[in-house]
Short mmCIF file of C-alpha atoms in Angstrom, two decimals:
data_model
loop_
_atom_site.label_atom_id
_atom_site.label_comp_id
_atom_site.label_asym_id
_atom_site.label_seq_id
_atom_site.Cartn_x
_atom_site.Cartn_y
_atom_site.Cartn_z
CA MET A 1 18.55 26.21 -23.01
CA ALA A 2 16.79 27.45 -26.04
CA GLN A 3 13.16 28.24 -25.36
CA ALA A 4 10.77 30.13 -27.50
CA ALA A 5 9.89 33.60 -26.28
CA PRO A 6 6.18 34.35 -25.99
CA ALA A 7 4.70 36.16 -28.92
CA PRO A 8 3.94 39.85 -28.39
CA GLY A 9 0.36 40.31 -27.17
CA ALA A 10 -0.14 36.64 -26.32
CA THR A 11 -1.59 35.76 -22.94
CA PRO A 12 0.79 33.68 -20.85
CA ARG A 13 -0.29 30.23 -19.76
CA PRO A 14 -0.85 29.97 -16.01
CA THR A 15 1.78 28.08 -14.13
CA ARG A 16 0.90 25.01 -12.12
CA ALA A 17 1.11 26.99 -8.87
CA ALA A 18 -1.28 29.63 -10.18
CA VAL A 19 -4.05 27.16 -10.99
CA THR A 20 -6.63 27.16 -8.24
CA ARG A 21 -7.98 23.82 -7.27
CA GLY A 22 -11.00 22.90 -5.25
CA PRO A 23 -10.96 20.47 -2.37
CA ALA A 24 -9.70 17.00 -3.08
CA PRO A 25 -12.43 14.58 -4.10
CA ASP A 26 -13.62 12.15 -1.46
CA VAL A 27 -13.13 8.74 -3.06
CA PHE A 28 -14.38 6.69 -0.10
CA ASP A 29 -17.95 6.57 1.17
CA ALA A 30 -19.09 7.25 4.73
CA ARG A 31 -19.04 3.55 5.67
CA THR A 32 -15.37 3.24 4.74
CA HIS A 33 -14.53 6.32 6.81
CA ARG A 34 -16.40 4.90 9.83
CA ILE A 35 -14.51 1.60 9.55
CA ALA A 36 -11.14 3.35 9.09
CA ARG A 37 -11.81 5.58 12.10
CA LEU A 38 -11.78 2.45 14.26
CA THR A 39 -9.33 0.15 12.48
CA VAL A 40 -6.47 2.60 11.90
CA PRO A 41 -5.95 3.40 15.61
CA VAL A 42 -6.26 -0.31 16.47
CA LEU A 43 -3.65 -1.28 13.87
CA LEU A 44 -1.32 1.52 14.95
CA GLY A 45 -1.82 0.40 18.55
CA LEU A 46 -0.87 -3.18 17.67
CA VAL A 47 2.29 -1.99 15.94
CA TYR A 48 3.12 0.25 18.91
CA GLY A 49 2.47 -2.54 21.41
CA TYR A 50 4.65 -4.98 19.47
CA TRP A 51 7.40 -2.38 19.29
CA ALA A 52 7.23 -1.66 23.03
CA ALA A 53 7.27 -5.37 23.88
CA ALA A 54 10.21 -5.99 21.53
CA ASN A 55 12.13 -3.09 23.10
CA ARG A 56 11.40 -4.38 26.58
CA ARG A 57 12.59 -7.94 26.00
CA SER A 58 15.65 -6.75 24.01
CA GLY A 59 16.36 -10.02 22.23
CA SER A 60 15.41 -12.44 25.01
CA PRO A 61 12.70 -15.09 24.48
CA VAL A 62 9.06 -14.06 24.31
CA THR A 63 7.19 -14.73 27.53
CA GLY A 64 3.56 -14.50 28.55
CA TRP A 65 4.24 -11.36 30.55
CA ASN A 66 5.87 -9.83 27.50
CA LEU A 67 2.78 -10.61 25.39
CA LEU A 68 0.51 -9.17 28.09
CA PHE A 69 2.65 -6.02 28.25
CA GLY A 70 2.44 -5.63 24.47
CA PHE A 71 -1.33 -6.04 24.33
CA VAL A 72 -1.99 -3.70 27.26
CA THR A 73 0.29 -1.12 25.66
CA ALA A 74 -1.52 -1.56 22.33
CA ILE A 75 -4.94 -1.10 23.91
CA LEU A 76 -3.91 2.02 25.83
CA PHE A 77 -2.26 3.55 22.76
CA ALA A 78 -5.32 2.86 20.59
CA VAL A 79 -7.76 4.27 23.16
CA VAL A 80 -5.75 7.47 23.67
CA LEU A 81 -5.32 7.89 19.90
CA MET A 82 -9.07 7.45 19.31
CA ALA A 83 -9.80 10.01 22.03
CA ILE A 84 -7.41 12.53 20.48
CA LEU A 85 -8.80 11.93 16.99
CA THR A 86 -12.30 12.53 18.35
CA MET A 87 -11.53 15.62 20.43
CA ALA A 88 -8.83 17.35 18.36
CA PRO A 89 -11.07 18.77 15.60
CA ARG A 90 -13.07 20.65 18.26
CA MET A 91 -9.99 22.34 19.75
CA ARG A 92 -8.36 25.60 18.83
CA ARG A 93 -5.19 25.29 16.77
CA GLU A 94 -2.80 25.97 19.66
CA ALA A 95 -4.45 23.43 21.94
CA ARG A 96 -4.57 20.88 19.14
CA ALA A 97 -0.86 21.30 18.44
CA LEU A 98 -0.10 20.93 22.16
CA THR A 99 -2.29 17.82 22.40
CA TRP A 100 -0.51 16.10 19.52
CA THR A 101 2.83 17.25 20.94
CA ALA A 102 2.09 15.69 24.32
CA PHE A 103 0.87 12.47 22.71
CA VAL A 104 3.86 12.06 20.41
CA GLY A 105 6.35 13.06 23.11
CA CYS A 106 4.90 10.64 25.66
CA ALA A 107 4.60 7.81 23.13
CA PHE A 108 8.19 8.24 22.01
CA GLY A 109 9.48 8.66 25.56
CA PHE A 110 7.74 5.47 26.68
CA LEU A 111 9.20 3.49 23.77
CA TYR A 112 12.65 4.92 24.41
CA SER A 113 12.46 4.14 28.12
CA GLN A 114 11.80 0.47 27.32
CA THR A 115 15.24 0.15 25.73
CA GLY A 116 16.98 0.34 29.10
CA GLU A 117 18.52 3.79 28.70
CA SER A 118 18.58 6.17 31.66
CA ILE A 119 15.42 8.07 32.48
CA LEU A 120 17.15 11.43 31.94
CA ARG A 121 18.15 10.45 28.41
CA SER A 122 14.63 9.23 27.76
CA ILE A 123 13.17 12.52 28.97
CA GLY A 124 15.65 14.54 26.91
CA MET A 125 14.98 12.59 23.74
CA SER A 126 11.20 12.79 24.17
CA LEU A 127 11.37 16.55 24.80
CA ALA A 128 13.41 16.99 21.62
CA ILE A 129 10.91 14.97 19.60
CA ALA A 130 8.02 16.87 21.21
CA ALA A 131 9.60 20.24 20.34
CA VAL A 132 9.95 19.28 16.69
CA THR A 133 6.40 17.89 16.68
CA PHE A 134 5.03 21.12 18.15
CA ALA A 135 6.84 23.22 15.56
CA VAL A 136 5.51 21.12 12.68
CA PHE A 137 1.92 20.90 13.93
CA PHE A 138 1.70 24.53 15.00
CA TYR A 139 3.01 25.66 11.62
CA ARG A 140 0.58 23.36 9.84
CA TYR A 141 -2.45 24.55 11.80
CA TYR A 142 -1.38 28.20 11.85
CA THR A 143 -1.00 28.38 8.05
CA ARG A 144 -4.16 26.43 7.21
CA GLU A 145 -6.70 27.74 9.74
CA ASP A 146 -7.95 31.05 11.02
CA ALA A 147 -8.00 31.90 14.74
CA THR A 148 -11.40 30.25 15.26
CA GLY A 149 -10.30 26.92 13.76
CA HIS A 150 -11.94 27.16 10.35
CA ARG A 151 -9.91 26.01 7.39
CA VAL A 152 -8.60 28.72 5.13
CA GLY A 153 -8.60 28.35 1.37
#
């Protein structure tokens, strides 16, 4: 690789990592954020409910009880997700990481238990997923917030 050496006395150009940027611009207005705050958990709940119902029936025909199970699961998932999204910003970073860990672990464990596997395997798999989730969320909050929960940088 032949690259030109900088001229003596010239100031080096800052690298991309050295350039400081401000916060990302907010491209959506407040109305869009209010709508998304409601629709995103509902859509995720519908996907989760369909997934749980599909796991439960495991290839057999769709029944009314299966549809009811899917919709009840979707509603519960959406309500719990909305509650966490509302309460999490007010929590300290450790409690927030534990809250998301419990939610993800329980959600995964419930889906896995619908496949017909043993309860011990379901618990083991959900604990493994929860451990990874805690590590990721704790690292994320620990490196981006101070001890009081204010964002750093």
